[in-house]
Amino acid sequence: MKLQAIRGMKDLLPPDDRLWRRVEELARQTFMAFGFAELRPPLVEHTSLFARAVGQTTDIVEKEMYTFQDRGGESISLRPEATAGVLRAYIEHKIYASPGPHKFFTIGPMFRYDRPQKGRLRQFHQLNCEILDEAGPEGDAELLVMLTQFLAKLELGNITILLNSLGCASCRPAYRQKLLNFLLPQKDGLCPDCQRRMELNPLRALDCKVERCQTLTLNAPELPDSVCPECAAHFAKVRELLDLAGVSYKLEPRLVRGLDYYQRTTFEAVCGELGAQSAVAGGGRYDGLLSLLGGPDQQGIGFAMGMERLIMLMPPAQEVGPRLMVAALGEAAYTVMFPLVMRLRERGLTVEMPPAGKSLKALMRKADKIKAAQVAIVGEAELASGQIPLKDLGSGQQRLLTLNDFCRAFA
RNA sequence: GUGACUGUAGCUCAGUUGGUUAGAGCGCCAGGUUGUGGCCCUGGAGGCCGGGGGUUCAAGUCCCCUCAGUCACCCCA
């Protein structure tokens, strides 16, 4: 037996649990203020759902999914992203029949069989938001404002929003051809990856990291100049609303998303401190995806944030000790203090009471080690006098309280 | 899937051209100190040297394989 976590999958250990809770609580609070409700799809879906939604030829579907047969012989997969499951639920439960827009958020683990590195795990966690049955640019803007507000509340700093428009089903094919016409004559000069990209997704050649490819594509046609008037108007309105809301962003004509379903507005939130995996959030509009999955002819837009990447940008978690430690010297003291401690806990106070068998020195060392804010020492003498010393470990000050006052002190 | 670097105590790391019984600091436990912690002193526990194979009289050290970690490519959040 291998006593070792699966590669690329990590245990969440204290004190980091505090960071995770803070992110999740802040996310729920922020998303709900914008009218989002939580939708939790299963972690596993039919493989065909992801193949259809994410794109048959994407790397995610082709080589990164955890796919296996269940005992009934069906091909099922661990979700590599959240949108597909949310849309499936939206269609299956006919949520589209009631008036939109509908706003959902999903928080949880995603799975991709990648080679682990900084900011990249095989089980990672995303905060995911979708607005469905929303065709107008107001939805795009609202979502981006919400994302910006959330990142600001986390006080991460140094994050840039990159914004682009990919065009729609009617104008993107023309652009794609225009780009291919530009790339084809210099195919031999491009890196092997870009030559492959020309087959699969030529737009990706635009953000290649190889210097030679960047030089060769310097004068390549760019998206915002090539989209149709409708897409251009949509994009202009999104930017106008963002300006009104005071959201700053950077236009990035070469920003391309890797999932097939994105159209029109796309965006990414990046931070240089993260190393190679610099995107903390990414998303965009996916008009046409609902109908592609057999749903209604409604539009949608969404984003996902990588929780591990957010947390890497936060200051490290500090151990926080209990508010009070009761040091009971001897069984008699323990018996008296036990019900009191239980009552304090009932009120929500964090209280520790180690077993009675230890020496005073050991108890005091423990109080220090667990960083208790205050210590009450109770032994034979205190029981006899009815006076309990309560010591503040920060200031070193000590005061005497009766048992009654002691309980009241923490009310 | 490709490449580079790294695996020695709970943690951070030493360990010589291969050579006796593998070390340090921190942490942990106990004592110095019989009811007041942090500092100091003393003692103690704790190691399949990631795993397997090979070379050798002899391997933590050299070679091969493997697993894992880290970073980068790729991909993406």
Short mmCIF file of N, CA, C and O (backbone and C1' of nucleotides) in Angstrom, two decimals, chain B:
data_model
loop_
_atom_site.label_atom_id
_atom_site.label_comp_id
_atom_site.label_asym_id
_atom_site.label_seq_id
_atom_site.Cartn_x
_atom_site.Cartn_y
_atom_site.Cartn_z
P G B 1 2.73 10.33 -19.65
"O5'" G B 1 3.29 11.23 -20.83
"C5'" G B 1 3.23 10.76 -22.16
"C4'" G B 1 3.69 11.84 -23.09
"C3'" G B 1 5.02 12.48 -22.73
"O3'" G B 1 6.11 11.68 -23.13
"C1'" G B 1 3.46 14.18 -23.29
P U B 2 7.50 11.70 -22.23
"O5'" U B 2 8.15 13.09 -22.68
"C5'" U B 2 8.54 13.30 -24.02
"C4'" U B 2 9.25 14.63 -24.15
"C3'" U B 2 10.34 14.90 -23.12
"O3'" U B 2 11.57 14.29 -23.46
"C1'" U B 2 8.94 16.79 -23.29
P G B 3 12.58 13.85 -22.27
"O5'" G B 3 13.12 15.25 -21.73
"C5'" G B 3 13.96 16.04 -22.55
"C4'" G B 3 14.24 17.37 -21.89
"C3'" G B 3 14.91 17.31 -20.52
"O3'" G B 3 16.30 17.07 -20.62
"C1'" G B 3 13.15 18.88 -20.48
P A B 4 17.10 16.42 -19.37
"O5'" A B 4 17.20 17.63 -18.33
"C5'" A B 4 18.03 18.74 -18.60
"C4'" A B 4 17.85 19.79 -17.53
"C3'" A B 4 18.15 19.32 -16.11
"O3'" A B 4 19.53 19.36 -15.79
"C1'" A B 4 16.07 20.46 -16.15
P C B 5 20.16 18.27 -14.76
"O5'" C B 5 19.64 18.78 -13.35
"C5'" C B 5 20.11 20.00 -12.79
"C4'" C B 5 19.25 20.44 -11.64
"C3'" C B 5 19.19 19.49 -10.44
"O3'" C B 5 20.31 19.62 -9.58
"C1'" C B 5 17.00 20.20 -10.99
P U B 6 20.81 18.34 -8.72
"O5'" U B 6 19.65 18.15 -7.65
"C5'" U B 6 19.42 19.13 -6.67
"C4'" U B 6 18.16 18.82 -5.89
"C3'" U B 6 18.16 17.52 -5.11
"O3'" U B 6 18.86 17.65 -3.88
"C1'" U B 6 16.09 17.78 -6.24
P G B 7 19.33 16.37 -3.04
"O5'" G B 7 18.01 16.08 -2.24
"C5'" G B 7 17.59 14.81 -1.99
"C4'" G B 7 16.20 14.80 -1.40
"C3'" G B 7 15.94 13.57 -0.55
"O3'" G B 7 14.83 13.79 0.31
"C1'" G B 7 14.76 13.40 -2.60
P U B 8 15.08 14.18 1.80
"O5'" U B 8 16.29 13.27 2.27
"C5'" U B 8 16.08 11.91 2.59
"C4'" U B 8 17.01 11.46 3.69
"C3'" U B 8 16.87 12.20 5.01
"O3'" U B 8 15.80 11.71 5.79
"C1'" U B 8 19.15 12.10 4.42
P A B 9 14.94 12.76 6.60
"O5'" A B 9 15.15 12.37 8.13
"C5'" A B 9 14.48 11.22 8.67
"C4'" A B 9 14.04 11.48 10.09
"C3'" A B 9 13.20 12.73 10.29
"O3'" A B 9 12.20 12.49 11.28
"C1'" A B 9 15.10 12.84 11.67
P G B 10 10.84 11.88 10.89
"O5'" G B 10 9.97 13.18 10.68
"C5'" G B 10 8.56 13.10 10.41
"C4'" G B 10 7.94 14.42 10.71
"C3'" G B 10 8.64 15.60 10.06
"O3'" G B 10 8.12 15.87 8.77
"C1'" G B 10 8.40 16.00 12.38
P C B 11 9.15 16.26 7.59
"O5'" C B 11 9.51 17.76 7.92
"C5'" C B 11 8.53 18.79 7.83
"C4'" C B 11 9.14 20.12 8.18
"C3'" C B 11 10.41 20.46 7.41
"O3'" C B 11 10.13 21.05 6.15
"C1'" C B 11 10.79 20.80 9.72
P U B 12 11.17 20.87 4.96
"O5'" U B 12 12.40 21.77 5.41
"C5'" U B 12 12.27 23.20 5.48
"C4'" U B 12 13.60 23.80 5.87
"C3'" U B 12 14.80 23.31 5.07
"O3'" U B 12 14.93 23.98 3.83
"C1'" U B 12 15.32 23.27 7.37
P C B 13 15.71 23.24 2.64
"O5'" C B 13 16.90 22.52 3.41
"C5'" C B 13 18.15 22.36 2.84
"C4'" C B 13 19.19 22.34 3.93
"C3'" C B 13 20.39 21.44 3.63
"O3'" C B 13 21.29 22.06 2.74
"C1'" C B 13 19.71 21.15 5.89
P A B 14 22.36 21.20 1.95
"O5'" A B 14 23.51 21.17 3.05
"C5'" A B 14 24.17 19.98 3.33
"C4'" A B 14 25.17 20.20 4.43
"C3'" A B 14 26.33 19.21 4.37
"O3'" A B 14 27.37 19.67 3.53
"C1'" A B 14 25.36 19.16 6.51
P G B 15 27.77 18.84 2.25
"O5'" G B 15 28.16 17.42 2.86
"C5'" G B 15 29.26 17.31 3.75
"C4'" G B 15 29.25 15.98 4.44
"C3'" G B 15 29.22 14.76 3.52
"O3'" G B 15 30.50 14.46 2.99
"C1'" G B 15 27.64 14.47 5.23
P U B 16 30.57 13.61 1.64
"O5'" U B 16 31.99 13.94 1.03
"C5'" U B 16 32.25 15.24 0.49
"C4'" U B 16 33.73 15.50 0.52
"C3'" U B 16 34.62 14.35 0.05
"O3'" U B 16 35.77 14.84 -0.63
"C1'" U B 16 35.15 14.89 2.26
P U B 17 35.78 14.88 -2.18
"O5'" U B 17 35.71 13.37 -2.63
"C5'" U B 17 35.61 13.07 -4.03
"C4'" U B 17 36.64 12.06 -4.42
"C3'" U B 17 36.36 10.62 -3.97
"O3'" U B 17 35.43 9.97 -4.82
"C1'" U B 17 38.61 11.16 -3.48
P G B 18 35.01 8.51 -4.48
"O5'" G B 18 34.68 8.63 -2.94
"C5'" G B 18 33.55 8.85 -2.33
"C4'" G B 18 33.01 7.68 -1.53
"C3'" G B 18 33.91 7.17 -0.42
"O3'" G B 18 33.07 6.93 0.72
"C1'" G B 18 33.22 5.38 -1.79
P G B 19 33.47 7.62 2.13
"O5'" G B 19 34.01 6.36 2.96
"C5'" G B 19 33.11 5.30 3.33
"C4'" G B 19 33.72 4.48 4.44
"C3'" G B 19 34.64 5.25 5.36
"O3'" G B 19 34.56 4.71 6.67
"C1'" G B 19 35.85 3.51 4.32
P U B 20 33.48 5.14 7.74
"O5'" U B 20 32.89 3.69 8.00
"C5'" U B 20 32.07 3.43 9.10
"C4'" U B 20 32.50 2.18 9.82
"C3'" U B 20 31.79 1.98 11.15
"O3'" U B 20 31.60 0.60 11.39
"C1'" U B 20 34.12 2.15 11.52
P U B 21 30.16 0.07 11.36
"O5'" U B 21 29.29 1.03 12.28
"C5'" U B 21 27.90 0.76 12.44
"C4'" U B 21 27.27 1.75 13.38
"C3'" U B 21 27.38 3.21 12.94
"O3'" U B 21 26.16 3.87 13.23
"C1'" U B 21 28.26 2.97 15.11
P A B 22 25.21 4.41 12.10
"O5'" A B 22 25.53 5.97 12.09
"C5'" A B 22 26.75 6.47 11.54
"C4'" A B 22 26.52 7.83 10.97
"C3'" A B 22 25.71 8.76 11.87
"O3'" A B 22 26.59 9.46 12.73
"C1'" A B 22 24.84 8.79 9.65
P G B 23 26.33 9.58 14.29
"O5'" G B 23 26.52 11.12 14.60
"C5'" G B 23 25.40 11.99 14.61
"C4'" G B 23 25.82 13.31 14.05
"C3'" G B 23 24.92 14.47 14.45
"O3'" G B 23 25.25 14.99 15.72
"C1'" G B 23 25.26 14.49 12.11
P A B 24 24.13 15.68 16.62
"O5'" A B 24 24.04 17.13 15.96
"C5'" A B 24 25.18 17.98 15.94
"C4'" A B 24 24.87 19.25 15.20
"C3'" A B 24 23.63 19.99 15.69
"O3'" A B 24 23.90 20.79 16.82
"C1'" A B 24 23.58 19.84 13.33
P G B 25 22.74 21.10 17.88
"O5'" G B 25 21.82 22.15 17.13
"C5'" G B 25 22.32 23.45 16.83
"C4'" G B 25 21.34 24.20 15.96
"C3'" G B 25 19.90 24.22 16.49
"O3'" G B 25 19.69 25.23 17.46
"C1'" G B 25 19.88 23.61 14.21
P C B 26 18.69 24.99 18.67
"O5'" C B 26 17.27 24.98 17.94
"C5'" C B 26 16.74 26.16 17.36
"C4'" C B 26 15.53 25.86 16.51
"C3'" C B 26 14.38 25.16 17.22
"O3'" C B 26 13.58 26.05 17.99
"C1'" C B 26 14.78 24.10 15.15
P G B 27 12.92 25.52 19.36
"O5'" G B 27 11.92 24.39 18.86
"C5'" G B 27 10.73 24.72 18.15
"C4'" G B 27 10.02 23.47 17.69
"C3'" G B 27 9.62 22.51 18.81
"O3'" G B 27 8.42 22.89 19.42
"C1'" G B 27 10.67 21.31 17.06
P C B 28 8.17 22.54 20.96
"O5'" C B 28 8.12 20.95 20.97
"C5'" C B 28 7.05 20.26 20.34
"C4'" C B 28 7.23 18.76 20.51
"C3'" C B 28 7.43 18.30 21.94
"O3'" C B 28 6.21 18.17 22.64
"C1'" C B 28 9.05 17.28 20.54
P C B 29 6.10 18.61 24.17
"O5'" C B 29 6.80 17.38 24.91
"C5'" C B 29 6.21 16.09 24.87
"C4'" C B 29 7.12 15.10 25.55
"C3'" C B 29 7.63 15.51 26.93
"O3'" C B 29 6.69 15.29 27.95
"C1'" C B 29 9.43 14.70 25.64
P A B 30 6.67 16.25 29.21
"O5'" A B 30 8.00 15.82 29.98
"C5'" A B 30 8.08 14.56 30.60
"C4'" A B 30 9.48 14.32 31.13
"C3'" A B 30 10.00 15.33 32.14
"O3'" A B 30 9.48 15.12 33.45
"C1'" A B 30 11.68 14.88 30.56
P G B 31 9.37 16.31 34.49
"O5'" G B 31 10.89 16.61 34.90
"C5'" G B 31 11.60 15.68 35.71
"C4'" G B 31 13.06 16.04 35.76
"C3'" G B 31 13.40 17.38 36.38
"O3'" G B 31 13.36 17.36 37.80
"C1'" G B 31 14.64 17.11 34.40
P G B 32 13.01 18.67 38.63
"O5'" G B 32 14.29 19.59 38.38
"C5'" G B 32 15.57 19.19 38.86
"C4'" G B 32 16.62 20.17 38.44
"C3'" G B 32 16.39 21.60 38.90
"O3'" G B 32 16.83 21.78 40.23
"C1'" G B 32 17.08 21.58 36.63
P U B 33 16.26 22.91 41.13
"O5'" U B 33 14.70 22.66 41.03
"C5'" U B 33 13.81 23.22 41.98
"C4'" U B 33 12.62 23.82 41.29
"C3'" U B 33 11.75 22.83 40.53
"O3'" U B 33 10.39 23.04 40.87
"C1'" U B 33 12.34 24.66 39.13
P U B 34 9.94 22.63 42.33
"O5'" U B 34 8.36 22.58 42.20
"C5'" U B 34 7.74 21.50 41.57
"C4'" U B 34 6.62 21.01 42.46
"C3'" U B 34 5.88 22.13 43.16
"O3'" U B 34 4.51 21.77 43.21
"C1'" U B 34 6.71 20.61 44.77
P G B 35 3.42 22.82 43.02
"O5'" G B 35 4.12 24.20 42.62
"C5'" G B 35 4.36 24.62 41.31
"C4'" G B 35 3.54 25.85 41.00
"C3'" G B 35 3.79 27.02 41.94
"O3'" G B 35 3.83 28.21 41.19
"C1'" G B 35 1.48 26.52 41.85
P U B 36 5.26 28.83 40.88
"O5'" U B 36 5.19 29.25 39.35
"C5'" U B 36 5.17 28.25 38.33
"C4'" U B 36 4.77 28.91 37.03
"C3'" U B 36 5.37 30.30 36.86
"O3'" U B 36 5.70 30.49 35.50
"C1'" U B 36 3.01 30.42 36.78
P G B 37 7.19 30.07 35.01
"O5'" G B 37 6.95 29.69 33.50
"C5'" G B 37 6.63 28.35 33.12
"C4'" G B 37 6.28 28.30 31.66
"C3'" G B 37 7.20 29.13 30.78
"O3'" G B 37 8.31 28.34 30.37
"C1'" G B 37 4.95 29.66 30.28
P G B 38 9.71 29.00 30.13
"O5'" G B 38 9.52 29.78 28.77
"C5'" G B 38 9.23 29.13 27.54
"C4'" G B 38 9.11 30.18 26.47
"C3'" G B 38 10.37 31.02 26.32
"O3'" G B 38 10.67 31.26 24.96
"C1'" G B 38 8.50 32.40 26.85
P C B 39 12.01 30.55 24.44
"O5'" C B 39 13.21 31.19 25.29
"C5'" C B 39 13.71 32.47 24.94
"C4'" C B 39 14.82 32.86 25.89
"C3'" C B 39 15.86 31.78 26.19
"O3'" C B 39 16.83 31.68 25.16
"C1'" C B 39 15.20 32.84 28.20
P C B 40 17.47 30.27 24.83
"O5'" C B 40 18.32 29.96 26.14
"C5'" C B 40 19.39 30.81 26.52
"C4'" C B 40 19.95 30.36 27.85
"C3'" C B 40 20.36 28.91 27.94
"O3'" C B 40 21.64 28.69 27.39
"C1'" C B 40 19.10 29.48 29.86
P C B 41 21.92 27.29 26.63
"O5'" C B 41 22.14 26.30 27.85
"C5'" C B 41 23.19 26.53 28.78
"C4'" C B 41 23.11 25.56 29.92
"C3'" C B 41 22.98 24.10 29.53
"O3'" C B 41 24.22 23.51 29.17
"C1'" C B 41 21.41 24.59 31.21
P U B 42 24.28 22.33 28.11
"O5'" U B 42 23.67 21.11 28.94
"C5'" U B 42 24.35 20.61 30.08
"C4'" U B 42 23.55 19.52 30.73
"C3'" U B 42 23.10 18.39 29.81
"O3'" U B 42 24.13 17.45 29.56
"C1'" U B 42 21.28 19.06 31.15
P G B 43 24.15 16.66 28.19
"O5'" G B 43 22.91 15.67 28.33
"C5'" G B 43 23.00 14.53 29.17
"C4'" G B 43 21.66 13.91 29.40
"C3'" G B 43 20.98 13.27 28.21
"O3'" G B 43 21.52 11.98 27.91
"C1'" G B 43 19.40 14.57 29.36
P G B 44 21.46 11.44 26.42
"O5'" G B 44 19.91 11.12 26.22
"C5'" G B 44 19.26 10.14 27.03
"C4'" G B 44 17.79 10.12 26.73
"C3'" G B 44 17.42 9.79 25.29
"O3'" G B 44 17.44 8.40 25.04
"C1'" G B 44 16.14 11.65 26.05
P A B 45 17.72 7.85 23.58
"O5'" A B 45 16.27 7.94 22.91
"C5'" A B 45 15.17 7.25 23.49
"C4'" A B 45 13.87 7.76 22.90
"C3'" A B 45 13.79 7.67 21.37
"O3'" A B 45 13.36 6.39 20.95
"C1'" A B 45 13.14 9.83 22.07
P G B 46 14.03 5.72 19.68
"O5'" G B 46 13.59 6.67 18.49
"C5'" G B 46 12.20 6.78 18.13
"C4'" G B 46 12.00 7.97 17.25
"C3'" G B 46 12.77 7.92 15.92
"O3'" G B 46 12.02 7.21 14.94
"C1'" G B 46 13.06 10.05 16.94
P G B 47 12.65 5.98 14.22
"O5'" G B 47 12.89 6.60 12.78
"C5'" G B 47 13.92 7.51 12.57
"C4'" G B 47 14.21 7.65 11.11
"C3'" G B 47 14.43 6.31 10.39
"O3'" G B 47 13.94 6.39 9.07
"C1'" G B 47 16.44 7.60 10.40
P C B 48 12.83 5.37 8.58
"O5'" C B 48 13.58 4.45 7.48
"C5'" C B 48 14.29 3.37 7.93
"C4'" C B 48 14.97 2.64 6.80
"C3'" C B 48 14.76 3.21 5.41
"O3'" C B 48 15.79 4.09 4.97
"C1'" C B 48 14.45 0.81 5.43
P C B 49 17.25 3.78 4.92
"O5'" C B 49 17.72 5.21 4.43
"C5'" C B 49 16.72 6.23 4.29
"C4'" C B 49 17.35 7.46 3.72
"C3'" C B 49 17.88 7.30 2.30
"O3'" C B 49 17.64 8.52 1.61
"C1'" C B 49 19.63 7.95 3.72
P G B 50 17.20 8.81 0.23
"O5'" G B 50 15.69 8.33 0.01
"C5'" G B 50 14.72 8.50 1.03
"C4'" G B 50 13.41 7.90 0.57
"C3'" G B 50 13.51 6.50 0.00
"O3'" G B 50 13.51 5.51 1.01
"C1'" G B 50 12.25 7.85 -1.46
P G B 51 14.41 4.17 0.80
"O5'" G B 51 13.61 3.38 -0.32
"C5'" G B 51 12.33 2.82 -0.05
"C4'" G B 51 11.79 2.11 -1.26
"C3'" G B 51 12.72 1.08 -1.88
"O3'" G B 51 12.66 -0.17 -1.22
"C1'" G B 51 11.90 2.49 -3.58
P G B 52 13.97 -1.11 -1.19
"O5'" G B 52 14.10 -1.59 -2.70
"C5'" G B 52 13.13 -2.47 -3.26
"C4'" G B 52 13.40 -2.72 -4.72
"C3'" G B 52 14.78 -3.26 -5.06
"O3'" G B 52 14.90 -4.66 -4.81
"C1'" G B 52 14.24 -1.53 -6.55
P G B 53 16.37 -5.23 -4.42
"O5'" G B 53 17.18 -5.06 -5.78
"C5'" G B 53 17.00 -5.99 -6.84
"C4'" G B 53 17.65 -5.50 -8.11
"C3'" G B 53 19.17 -5.53 -8.14
"O3'" G B 53 19.72 -6.83 -8.34
"C1'" G B 53 18.41 -3.49 -9.04
P G B 54 21.14 -7.18 -7.65
"O5'" G B 54 22.16 -6.29 -8.50
"C5'" G B 54 22.39 -6.58 -9.85
"C4'" G B 54 23.23 -5.51 -10.50
"C3'" G B 54 24.68 -5.41 -10.03
"O3'" G B 54 25.52 -6.40 -10.60
"C1'" G B 54 23.73 -3.25 -10.20
P U B 55 26.76 -6.95 -9.78
"O5'" U B 55 27.79 -5.75 -9.82
"C5'" U B 55 28.33 -5.31 -11.07
"C4'" U B 55 29.26 -4.14 -10.86
"C3'" U B 55 30.32 -4.34 -9.78
"O3'" U B 55 31.44 -5.07 -10.26
"C1'" U B 55 29.29 -2.23 -9.50
P U B 56 32.04 -6.28 -9.39
"O5'" U B 56 32.64 -5.57 -8.11
"C5'" U B 56 33.68 -4.62 -8.24
"C4'" U B 56 33.91 -3.91 -6.93
"C3'" U B 56 34.08 -4.83 -5.72
"O3'" U B 56 35.39 -5.37 -5.62
"C1'" U B 56 32.63 -3.03 -5.19
P C B 57 35.53 -6.94 -5.17
"O5'" C B 57 35.29 -6.87 -3.60
"C5'" C B 57 35.05 -8.07 -2.85
"C4'" C B 57 34.99 -7.75 -1.37
"C3'" C B 57 34.02 -6.65 -0.98
"O3'" C B 57 32.70 -7.13 -0.85
"C1'" C B 57 36.12 -6.25 0.06
P A B 58 31.47 -6.26 -1.43
"O5'" A B 58 31.50 -4.94 -0.53
"C5'" A B 58 31.18 -5.01 0.86
"C4'" A B 58 31.41 -3.68 1.53
"C3'" A B 58 30.68 -2.50 0.90
"O3'" A B 58 29.34 -2.43 1.35
"C1'" A B 58 32.93 -1.91 1.32
P A B 59 28.19 -1.85 0.40
"O5'" A B 59 28.54 -0.31 0.24
"C5'" A B 59 28.55 0.58 1.36
"C4'" A B 59 27.85 1.87 1.00
"C3'" A B 59 26.37 1.73 0.68
"O3'" A B 59 25.71 2.93 1.05
"C1'" A B 59 27.49 2.52 -1.22
P G B 60 25.11 3.05 2.54
"O5'" G B 60 24.34 4.46 2.47
"C5'" G B 60 23.14 4.59 1.70
"C4'" G B 60 22.95 6.02 1.29
"C3'" G B 60 23.89 6.48 0.19
"O3'" G B 60 23.35 6.22 -1.10
"C1'" G B 60 23.92 8.04 1.98
P U B 61 24.27 5.66 -2.24
"O5'" U B 61 25.34 6.82 -2.48
"C5'" U B 61 24.93 8.12 -2.88
"C4'" U B 61 26.12 9.05 -2.91
"C3'" U B 61 27.21 8.65 -3.90
"O3'" U B 61 27.73 9.80 -4.54
"C1'" U B 61 28.10 8.74 -1.70
P C B 62 27.22 10.15 -6.01
"O5'" C B 62 27.83 8.97 -6.89
"C5'" C B 62 29.10 9.10 -7.50
"C4'" C B 62 29.36 7.95 -8.43
"C3'" C B 62 28.17 7.50 -9.27
"O3'" C B 62 28.00 8.29 -10.43
"C1'" C B 62 29.18 5.61 -8.29
P C B 63 26.56 8.49 -11.07
"O5'" C B 63 26.30 7.09 -11.79
"C5'" C B 63 27.08 6.69 -12.91
"C4'" C B 63 26.58 5.37 -13.44
"C3'" C B 63 25.08 5.31 -13.71
"O3'" C B 63 24.73 5.86 -14.96
"C1'" C B 63 25.74 3.39 -12.49
P C B 64 23.26 6.53 -15.14
"O5'" C B 64 22.31 5.25 -15.23
"C5'" C B 64 22.41 4.34 -16.32
"C4'" C B 64 21.46 3.18 -16.14
"C3'" C B 64 20.01 3.56 -15.87
"O3'" C B 64 19.30 3.87 -17.04
"C1'" C B 64 20.68 1.89 -14.33
P C B 65 18.06 4.89 -16.94
"O5'" C B 65 16.93 4.03 -16.20
"C5'" C B 65 16.37 2.89 -16.83
"C4'" C B 65 15.50 2.13 -15.86
"C3'" C B 65 14.33 2.90 -15.27
"O3'" C B 65 13.22 2.97 -16.15
"C1'" C B 65 15.44 1.71 -13.54
P U B 66 12.22 4.21 -16.04
"O5'" U B 66 11.53 4.04 -14.61
"C5'" U B 66 10.65 2.95 -14.36
"C4'" U B 66 10.28 2.90 -12.90
"C3'" U B 66 9.58 4.14 -12.37
"O3'" U B 66 8.19 4.14 -12.65
"C1'" U B 66 11.30 3.50 -10.87
P C B 67 7.41 5.53 -12.80
"O5'" C B 67 7.22 6.02 -11.30
"C5'" C B 67 6.42 5.28 -10.39
"C4'" C B 67 6.56 5.80 -8.99
"C3'" C B 67 6.34 7.30 -8.83
"O3'" C B 67 4.97 7.64 -8.77
"C1'" C B 67 8.31 6.70 -7.69
P A B 68 4.48 9.07 -9.27
"O5'" A B 68 5.08 10.07 -8.17
"C5'" A B 68 4.60 10.05 -6.84
"C4'" A B 68 5.45 10.90 -5.95
"C3'" A B 68 5.57 12.37 -6.34
"O3'" A B 68 4.45 13.13 -5.95
"C1'" A B 68 7.71 11.51 -5.81
P G B 69 4.09 14.49 -6.72
"O5'" G B 69 5.21 15.50 -6.20
"C5'" G B 69 5.25 15.89 -4.84
"C4'" G B 69 6.46 16.74 -4.59
"C3'" G B 69 6.58 17.98 -5.45
"O3'" G B 69 5.79 19.04 -4.98
"C1'" G B 69 8.65 16.86 -5.39
P U B 70 5.19 20.12 -6.02
"O5'" U B 70 6.48 20.92 -6.47
"C5'" U B 70 7.21 21.71 -5.55
"C4'" U B 70 8.44 22.27 -6.19
"C3'" U B 70 8.21 23.03 -7.49
"O3'" U B 70 7.76 24.35 -7.27
"C1'" U B 70 10.03 21.56 -7.76
P C B 71 6.69 24.99 -8.25
"O5'" C B 71 7.57 25.36 -9.53
"C5'" C B 71 8.55 26.37 -9.45
"C4'" C B 71 9.48 26.30 -10.63
"C3'" C B 71 8.83 26.43 -12.00
"O3'" C B 71 8.49 27.77 -12.33
"C1'" C B 71 10.43 24.70 -12.05
P A B 72 7.29 28.05 -13.32
"O5'" A B 72 7.83 27.56 -14.74
"C5'" A B 72 8.78 28.34 -15.43
"C4'" A B 72 9.35 27.59 -16.61
"C3'" A B 72 8.38 27.19 -17.71
"O3'" A B 72 8.02 28.26 -18.56
"C1'" A B 72 9.83 25.39 -17.26
P C B 73 6.64 28.19 -19.34
"O5'" C B 73 6.91 27.08 -20.45
"C5'" C B 73 7.79 27.34 -21.53
"C4'" C B 73 7.90 26.12 -22.42
"C3'" C B 73 6.62 25.70 -23.12
"O3'" C B 73 6.39 26.45 -24.30
"C1'" C B 73 7.64 23.80 -22.18
P C B 74 4.97 27.13 -24.52
"O5'" C B 74 3.98 25.88 -24.62
"C5'" C B 74 4.01 25.02 -25.75
"C4'" C B 74 3.25 23.75 -25.45
"C3'" C B 74 1.78 23.95 -25.08
"O3'" C B 74 0.95 24.10 -26.22
"C1'" C B 74 2.78 22.51 -23.52
P C B 75 -0.10 25.27 -26.27
"O5'" C B 75 -1.13 24.90 -25.10
"C5'" C B 75 -2.01 23.80 -25.27
"C4'" C B 75 -2.63 23.42 -23.95
"C3'" C B 75 -3.55 24.45 -23.31
"O3'" C B 75 -4.84 24.45 -23.89
"C1'" C B 75 -2.11 23.56 -21.67
P C B 76 -5.79 25.69 -23.77
"O5'" C B 76 -5.91 25.93 -22.21
"C5'" C B 76 -7.09 25.56 -21.50
"C4'" C B 76 -6.86 25.63 -20.02
"C3'" C B 76 -7.32 26.92 -19.36
"O3'" C B 76 -8.70 26.84 -19.05
"C1'" C B 76 -5.14 26.38 -18.61
P A B 77 -9.53 28.16 -18.75
"O5'" A B 77 -9.17 28.44 -17.23
"C5'" A B 77 -10.20 28.64 -16.36
"C4'" A B 77 -9.71 29.33 -15.11
"C3'" A B 77 -8.56 30.28 -15.43
"O3'" A B 77 -8.93 31.57 -15.14
"C1'" A B 77 -7.92 28.62 -13.78
#
